[in-house]
Amino acid sequence: LDIPDHGDIRAELRETYRWAVDEFAAPEARAAIPGLLAEIGSAPELTQLIRAVAIESEYARVRSMLHRAQARGEIKPDADLELAIDAFIGTALARVTVIDHPLDHDFGDRLVDLILDGIGTGIRSGTGTGRSAGEQRGRDRGPALAAPGEPESV
């Protein structure tokens, strides 16, 4: 899957997650995942193949998006991109395989907001507002917390 560079990391990650949701929701994927998980523990070759073909390519794709966003000023220069990628990809895998919670587009949007609220600068390239989807929908996020030694914002 090639996600176009929209100039907006939030839009790019949402599109990526939507694609993954649609792929995982396919009947073939739902049927294959339990068997793959059962085999991974006893078949190191299969584990290496899955990592090489599926996992590493997704990490590389998301890493590339985050680096572009960092260059545009959307992501903090010192952000832990590997942790963000683990959260983005690992959460989807965990929901499908271990927790048996549904993957859906709304969850993906909320996950992208959560991650970008942590590593983002609040600056959005393109035509975005710089606000997360929750803020755009008018959700009350409560008062901002000040860092130790800084006055609280009002």
JSON list of C-alpha atoms in Angstrom, two decimals:
[
{"chain": "A", "resi": 1, "resn": "LEU", "atom": "CA", "xyz": [0.00, 0.00, 0.00]},
{"chain": "A", "resi": 2, "resn": "ASP", "atom": "CA", "xyz": [1.36, 3.40, -0.96]},
{"chain": "A", "resi": 3, "resn": "ILE", "atom": "CA", "xyz": [-0.12, 6.19, 1.10]},
{"chain": "A", "resi": 4, "resn": "PRO", "atom": "CA", "xyz": [0.29, 9.50, -0.71]},
{"chain": "A", "resi": 5, "resn": "ASP", "atom": "CA", "xyz": [2.10, 12.31, 1.05]},
{"chain": "A", "resi": 6, "resn": "HIS", "atom": "CA", "xyz": [-0.85, 14.52, 1.98]},
{"chain": "A", "resi": 7, "resn": "GLY", "atom": "CA", "xyz": [1.37, 16.96, 3.85]},
{"chain": "A", "resi": 8, "resn": "ASP", "atom": "CA", "xyz": [-0.63, 16.08, 6.98]},
{"chain": "A", "resi": 9, "resn": "ILE", "atom": "CA", "xyz": [0.57, 13.25, 9.20]},
{"chain": "A", "resi": 10, "resn": "ARG", "atom": "CA", "xyz": [-2.81, 12.89, 10.89]},
{"chain": "A", "resi": 11, "resn": "ALA", "atom": "CA", "xyz": [-4.51, 12.24, 7.52]},
{"chain": "A", "resi": 12, "resn": "GLU", "atom": "CA", "xyz": [-1.74, 9.87, 6.42]},
{"chain": "A", "resi": 13, "resn": "LEU", "atom": "CA", "xyz": [-1.82, 7.77, 9.61]},
{"chain": "A", "resi": 14, "resn": "ARG", "atom": "CA", "xyz": [-5.61, 7.65, 9.55]},
{"chain": "A", "resi": 15, "resn": "GLU", "atom": "CA", "xyz": [-5.58, 6.44, 5.95]},
{"chain": "A", "resi": 16, "resn": "THR", "atom": "CA", "xyz": [-2.98, 3.81, 6.85]},
{"chain": "A", "resi": 17, "resn": "TYR", "atom": "CA", "xyz": [-5.04, 2.59, 9.82]},
{"chain": "A", "resi": 18, "resn": "ARG", "atom": "CA", "xyz": [-8.23, 2.49, 7.74]},
{"chain": "A", "resi": 19, "resn": "TRP", "atom": "CA", "xyz": [-6.47, 0.28, 5.21]},
{"chain": "A", "resi": 20, "resn": "ALA", "atom": "CA", "xyz": [-5.27, -2.04, 8.02]},
{"chain": "A", "resi": 21, "resn": "VAL", "atom": "CA", "xyz": [-8.76, -2.22, 9.54]},
{"chain": "A", "resi": 22, "resn": "ASP", "atom": "CA", "xyz": [-10.21, -3.21, 6.19]},
{"chain": "A", "resi": 23, "resn": "GLU", "atom": "CA", "xyz": [-7.49, -5.84, 5.66]},
{"chain": "A", "resi": 24, "resn": "PHE", "atom": "CA", "xyz": [-7.87, -7.36, 9.15]},
{"chain": "A", "resi": 25, "resn": "ALA", "atom": "CA", "xyz": [-11.65, -7.39, 8.80]},
{"chain": "A", "resi": 26, "resn": "ALA", "atom": "CA", "xyz": [-11.49, -9.53, 5.66]},
{"chain": "A", "resi": 27, "resn": "PRO", "atom": "CA", "xyz": [-12.83, -13.05, 6.33]},
{"chain": "A", "resi": 28, "resn": "GLU", "atom": "CA", "xyz": [-9.59, -14.59, 5.05]},
{"chain": "A", "resi": 29, "resn": "ALA", "atom": "CA", "xyz": [-7.51, -12.59, 7.53]},
{"chain": "A", "resi": 30, "resn": "ARG", "atom": "CA", "xyz": [-9.84, -13.36, 10.44]},
{"chain": "A", "resi": 31, "resn": "ALA", "atom": "CA", "xyz": [-9.58, -17.05, 9.64]},
{"chain": "A", "resi": 32, "resn": "ALA", "atom": "CA", "xyz": [-5.79, -17.08, 9.15]},
{"chain": "A", "resi": 33, "resn": "ILE", "atom": "CA", "xyz": [-4.66, -15.04, 12.17]},
{"chain": "A", "resi": 34, "resn": "PRO", "atom": "CA", "xyz": [-5.32, -17.63, 14.92]},
{"chain": "A", "resi": 35, "resn": "GLY", "atom": "CA", "xyz": [-3.45, -20.30, 12.98]},
{"chain": "A", "resi": 36, "resn": "LEU", "atom": "CA", "xyz": [-0.51, -18.01, 12.32]},
{"chain": "A", "resi": 37, "resn": "LEU", "atom": "CA", "xyz": [-0.29, -17.13, 15.99]},
{"chain": "A", "resi": 38, "resn": "ALA", "atom": "CA", "xyz": [-0.30, -20.78, 16.96]},
{"chain": "A", "resi": 39, "resn": "GLU", "atom": "CA", "xyz": [2.52, -21.54, 14.52]},
{"chain": "A", "resi": 40, "resn": "ILE", "atom": "CA", "xyz": [4.73, -18.57, 15.40]},
{"chain": "A", "resi": 41, "resn": "GLY", "atom": "CA", "xyz": [5.82, -20.06, 18.71]},
{"chain": "A", "resi": 42, "resn": "SER", "atom": "CA", "xyz": [7.01, -23.29, 17.16]},
{"chain": "A", "resi": 43, "resn": "ALA", "atom": "CA", "xyz": [8.19, -22.18, 13.72]},
{"chain": "A", "resi": 44, "resn": "PRO", "atom": "CA", "xyz": [11.07, -19.67, 13.81]},
{"chain": "A", "resi": 45, "resn": "GLU", "atom": "CA", "xyz": [11.18, -19.60, 9.99]},
{"chain": "A", "resi": 46, "resn": "LEU", "atom": "CA", "xyz": [7.56, -18.50, 9.86]},
{"chain": "A", "resi": 47, "resn": "THR", "atom": "CA", "xyz": [8.24, -15.84, 12.48]},
{"chain": "A", "resi": 48, "resn": "GLN", "atom": "CA", "xyz": [11.13, -14.46, 10.43]},
{"chain": "A", "resi": 49, "resn": "LEU", "atom": "CA", "xyz": [9.04, -14.52, 7.26]},
{"chain": "A", "resi": 50, "resn": "ILE", "atom": "CA", "xyz": [6.13, -12.65, 8.88]},
{"chain": "A", "resi": 51, "resn": "ARG", "atom": "CA", "xyz": [8.52, -10.07, 10.32]},
{"chain": "A", "resi": 52, "resn": "ALA", "atom": "CA", "xyz": [10.30, -9.59, 6.99]},
{"chain": "A", "resi": 53, "resn": "VAL", "atom": "CA", "xyz": [7.25, -9.49, 4.75]},
{"chain": "A", "resi": 54, "resn": "ALA", "atom": "CA", "xyz": [4.59, -7.87, 6.90]},
{"chain": "A", "resi": 55, "resn": "ILE", "atom": "CA", "xyz": [5.87, -6.25, 10.06]},
{"chain": "A", "resi": 56, "resn": "GLU", "atom": "CA", "xyz": [9.14, -4.67, 8.89]},
{"chain": "A", "resi": 57, "resn": "SER", "atom": "CA", "xyz": [7.53, -3.23, 5.77]},
{"chain": "A", "resi": 58, "resn": "GLU", "atom": "CA", "xyz": [4.78, -1.61, 7.86]},
{"chain": "A", "resi": 59, "resn": "TYR", "atom": "CA", "xyz": [7.32, -0.22, 10.32]},
{"chain": "A", "resi": 60, "resn": "ALA", "atom": "CA", "xyz": [9.32, 1.22, 7.40]},
{"chain": "A", "resi": 61, "resn": "ARG", "atom": "CA", "xyz": [6.20, 2.77, 5.85]},
{"chain": "A", "resi": 62, "resn": "VAL", "atom": "CA", "xyz": [5.06, 4.43, 9.09]},
{"chain": "A", "resi": 63, "resn": "ARG", "atom": "CA", "xyz": [8.65, 5.47, 9.97]},
{"chain": "A", "resi": 64, "resn": "SER", "atom": "CA", "xyz": [8.94, 7.19, 6.58]},
{"chain": "A", "resi": 65, "resn": "MET", "atom": "CA", "xyz": [5.67, 9.08, 7.17]},
{"chain": "A", "resi": 66, "resn": "LEU", "atom": "CA", "xyz": [6.80, 10.19, 10.62]},
{"chain": "A", "resi": 67, "resn": "HIS", "atom": "CA", "xyz": [10.19, 11.38, 9.29]},
{"chain": "A", "resi": 68, "resn": "ARG", "atom": "CA", "xyz": [8.46, 13.44, 6.59]},
{"chain": "A", "resi": 69, "resn": "ALA", "atom": "CA", "xyz": [6.15, 14.90, 9.22]},
{"chain": "A", "resi": 70, "resn": "GLN", "atom": "CA", "xyz": [9.14, 15.68, 11.42]},
{"chain": "A", "resi": 71, "resn": "ALA", "atom": "CA", "xyz": [10.78, 17.53, 8.52]},
{"chain": "A", "resi": 72, "resn": "ARG", "atom": "CA", "xyz": [7.55, 19.54, 8.07]},
{"chain": "A", "resi": 73, "resn": "GLY", "atom": "CA", "xyz": [7.54, 20.45, 11.76]},
{"chain": "A", "resi": 74, "resn": "GLU", "atom": "CA", "xyz": [4.49, 18.36, 12.67]},
{"chain": "A", "resi": 75, "resn": "ILE", "atom": "CA", "xyz": [6.43, 15.98, 14.94]},
{"chain": "A", "resi": 76, "resn": "LYS", "atom": "CA", "xyz": [8.73, 17.03, 17.76]},
{"chain": "A", "resi": 77, "resn": "PRO", "atom": "CA", "xyz": [12.43, 16.71, 16.81]},
{"chain": "A", "resi": 78, "resn": "ASP", "atom": "CA", "xyz": [13.15, 14.58, 19.89]},
{"chain": "A", "resi": 79, "resn": "ALA", "atom": "CA", "xyz": [10.05, 12.38, 19.59]},
{"chain": "A", "resi": 80, "resn": "ASP", "atom": "CA", "xyz": [10.57, 8.66, 20.12]},
{"chain": "A", "resi": 81, "resn": "LEU", "atom": "CA", "xyz": [9.39, 7.54, 16.70]},
{"chain": "A", "resi": 82, "resn": "GLU", "atom": "CA", "xyz": [10.01, 3.84, 17.34]},
{"chain": "A", "resi": 83, "resn": "LEU", "atom": "CA", "xyz": [7.75, 3.97, 20.41]},
{"chain": "A", "resi": 84, "resn": "ALA", "atom": "CA", "xyz": [5.08, 5.76, 18.37]},
{"chain": "A", "resi": 85, "resn": "ILE", "atom": "CA", "xyz": [5.33, 3.09, 15.66]},
{"chain": "A", "resi": 86, "resn": "ASP", "atom": "CA", "xyz": [5.11, 0.32, 18.25]},
{"chain": "A", "resi": 87, "resn": "ALA", "atom": "CA", "xyz": [1.99, 1.95, 19.69]},
{"chain": "A", "resi": 88, "resn": "PHE", "atom": "CA", "xyz": [0.43, 2.45, 16.25]},
{"chain": "A", "resi": 89, "resn": "ILE", "atom": "CA", "xyz": [1.11, -1.02, 14.85]},
{"chain": "A", "resi": 90, "resn": "GLY", "atom": "CA", "xyz": [1.22, -3.01, 18.08]},
{"chain": "A", "resi": 91, "resn": "THR", "atom": "CA", "xyz": [-2.15, -1.79, 19.26]},
{"chain": "A", "resi": 92, "resn": "ALA", "atom": "CA", "xyz": [-3.82, -2.98, 16.08]},
{"chain": "A", "resi": 93, "resn": "LEU", "atom": "CA", "xyz": [-2.12, -6.36, 16.28]},
{"chain": "A", "resi": 94, "resn": "ALA", "atom": "CA", "xyz": [-2.97, -6.76, 19.96]},
{"chain": "A", "resi": 95, "resn": "ARG", "atom": "CA", "xyz": [-6.63, -5.86, 19.44]},
{"chain": "A", "resi": 96, "resn": "VAL", "atom": "CA", "xyz": [-7.01, -8.41, 16.66]},
{"chain": "A", "resi": 97, "resn": "THR", "atom": "CA", "xyz": [-4.97, -11.23, 18.14]},
{"chain": "A", "resi": 98, "resn": "VAL", "atom": "CA", "xyz": [-4.81, -11.10, 21.91]},
{"chain": "A", "resi": 99, "resn": "ILE", "atom": "CA", "xyz": [-7.54, -8.89, 23.30]},
{"chain": "A", "resi": 100, "resn": "ASP", "atom": "CA", "xyz": [-10.16, -9.76, 20.67]},
{"chain": "A", "resi": 101, "resn": "HIS", "atom": "CA", "xyz": [-11.46, -6.21, 20.55]},
{"chain": "A", "resi": 102, "resn": "PRO", "atom": "CA", "xyz": [-12.80, -4.94, 17.27]},
{"chain": "A", "resi": 103, "resn": "LEU", "atom": "CA", "xyz": [-10.76, -2.79, 14.94]},
{"chain": "A", "resi": 104, "resn": "ASP", "atom": "CA", "xyz": [-12.78, -0.04, 13.38]},
{"chain": "A", "resi": 105, "resn": "HIS", "atom": "CA", "xyz": [-12.18, 3.31, 11.77]},
{"chain": "A", "resi": 106, "resn": "ASP", "atom": "CA", "xyz": [-13.32, 5.30, 14.81]},
{"chain": "A", "resi": 107, "resn": "PHE", "atom": "CA", "xyz": [-10.85, 3.47, 17.04]},
{"chain": "A", "resi": 108, "resn": "GLY", "atom": "CA", "xyz": [-8.10, 4.15, 14.48]},
{"chain": "A", "resi": 109, "resn": "ASP", "atom": "CA", "xyz": [-8.91, 7.87, 14.45]},
{"chain": "A", "resi": 110, "resn": "ARG", "atom": "CA", "xyz": [-8.79, 7.99, 18.25]},
{"chain": "A", "resi": 111, "resn": "LEU", "atom": "CA", "xyz": [-5.50, 6.07, 18.35]},
{"chain": "A", "resi": 112, "resn": "VAL", "atom": "CA", "xyz": [-3.92, 8.42, 15.80]},
{"chain": "A", "resi": 113, "resn": "ASP", "atom": "CA", "xyz": [-5.08, 11.40, 17.88]},
{"chain": "A", "resi": 114, "resn": "LEU", "atom": "CA", "xyz": [-3.66, 9.87, 21.05]},
{"chain": "A", "resi": 115, "resn": "ILE", "atom": "CA", "xyz": [-0.26, 9.21, 19.47]},
{"chain": "A", "resi": 116, "resn": "LEU", "atom": "CA", "xyz": [0.00, 12.57, 17.72]},
{"chain": "A", "resi": 117, "resn": "ASP", "atom": "CA", "xyz": [-1.15, 14.44, 20.81]},
{"chain": "A", "resi": 118, "resn": "GLY", "atom": "CA", "xyz": [1.93, 12.92, 22.46]},
{"chain": "A", "resi": 119, "resn": "ILE", "atom": "CA", "xyz": [4.59, 13.39, 19.78]},
{"chain": "A", "resi": 120, "resn": "GLY", "atom": "CA", "xyz": [3.14, 16.17, 17.65]},
{"chain": "A", "resi": 121, "resn": "THR", "atom": "CA", "xyz": [3.98, 19.85, 17.78]},
{"chain": "A", "resi": 122, "resn": "GLY", "atom": "CA", "xyz": [0.41, 20.99, 17.18]},
{"chain": "A", "resi": 123, "resn": "ILE", "atom": "CA", "xyz": [1.53, 22.40, 13.83]},
{"chain": "A", "resi": 124, "resn": "ARG", "atom": "CA", "xyz": [-0.14, 20.89, 10.82]},
{"chain": "A", "resi": 125, "resn": "SER", "atom": "CA", "xyz": [1.00, 21.33, 7.27]},
{"chain": "A", "resi": 126, "resn": "GLY", "atom": "CA", "xyz": [-1.52, 21.48, 4.49]},
{"chain": "A", "resi": 127, "resn": "THR", "atom": "CA", "xyz": [-4.99, 22.76, 5.25]},
{"chain": "A", "resi": 128, "resn": "GLY", "atom": "CA", "xyz": [-5.43, 21.32, 8.75]},
{"chain": "A", "resi": 129, "resn": "THR", "atom": "CA", "xyz": [-6.23, 23.30, 11.85]},
{"chain": "A", "resi": 130, "resn": "GLY", "atom": "CA", "xyz": [-3.52, 21.85, 14.08]},
{"chain": "A", "resi": 131, "resn": "ARG", "atom": "CA", "xyz": [-6.20, 20.45, 16.39]},
{"chain": "A", "resi": 132, "resn": "SER", "atom": "CA", "xyz": [-6.85, 16.82, 17.09]},
{"chain": "A", "resi": 133, "resn": "ALA", "atom": "CA", "xyz": [-10.10, 15.25, 15.95]},
{"chain": "A", "resi": 134, "resn": "GLY", "atom": "CA", "xyz": [-11.38, 15.27, 19.53]},
{"chain": "A", "resi": 135, "resn": "GLU", "atom": "CA", "xyz": [-10.81, 18.98, 19.84]},
{"chain": "A", "resi": 136, "resn": "GLN", "atom": "CA", "xyz": [-12.39, 19.58, 16.44]},
{"chain": "A", "resi": 137, "resn": "ARG", "atom": "CA", "xyz": [-15.48, 17.65, 17.55]},
{"chain": "A", "resi": 138, "resn": "GLY", "atom": "CA", "xyz": [-15.63, 19.80, 20.66]},
{"chain": "A", "resi": 139, "resn": "ARG", "atom": "CA", "xyz": [-14.65, 17.16, 23.21]},
{"chain": "A", "resi": 140, "resn": "ASP", "atom": "CA", "xyz": [-13.71, 18.59, 26.57]},
{"chain": "A", "resi": 141, "resn": "ARG", "atom": "CA", "xyz": [-10.18, 17.41, 27.26]},
{"chain": "A", "resi": 142, "resn": "GLY", "atom": "CA", "xyz": [-10.03, 19.10, 30.63]},
{"chain": "A", "resi": 143, "resn": "PRO", "atom": "CA", "xyz": [-7.43, 21.61, 31.81]},
{"chain": "A", "resi": 144, "resn": "ALA", "atom": "CA", "xyz": [-3.91, 21.40, 30.44]},
{"chain": "A", "resi": 145, "resn": "LEU", "atom": "CA", "xyz": [-1.36, 20.16, 32.93]},
{"chain": "A", "resi": 146, "resn": "ALA", "atom": "CA", "xyz": [1.74, 22.27, 33.43]},
{"chain": "A", "resi": 147, "resn": "ALA", "atom": "CA", "xyz": [5.20, 20.75, 33.54]},
{"chain": "A", "resi": 148, "resn": "PRO", "atom": "CA", "xyz": [6.87, 20.78, 36.97]},
{"chain": "A", "resi": 149, "resn": "GLY", "atom": "CA", "xyz": [7.96, 24.32, 37.80]},
{"chain": "A", "resi": 150, "resn": "GLU", "atom": "CA", "xyz": [5.75, 25.96, 35.16]},
{"chain": "A", "resi": 151, "resn": "PRO", "atom": "CA", "xyz": [2.58, 27.89, 35.94]},
{"chain": "A", "resi": 152, "resn": "GLU", "atom": "CA", "xyz": [-0.70, 26.22, 34.97]},
{"chain": "A", "resi": 153, "resn": "SER", "atom": "CA", "xyz": [-2.36, 27.55, 31.85]},
{"chain": "A", "resi": 154, "resn": "VAL", "atom": "CA", "xyz": [-5.78, 29.11, 32.23]}
]
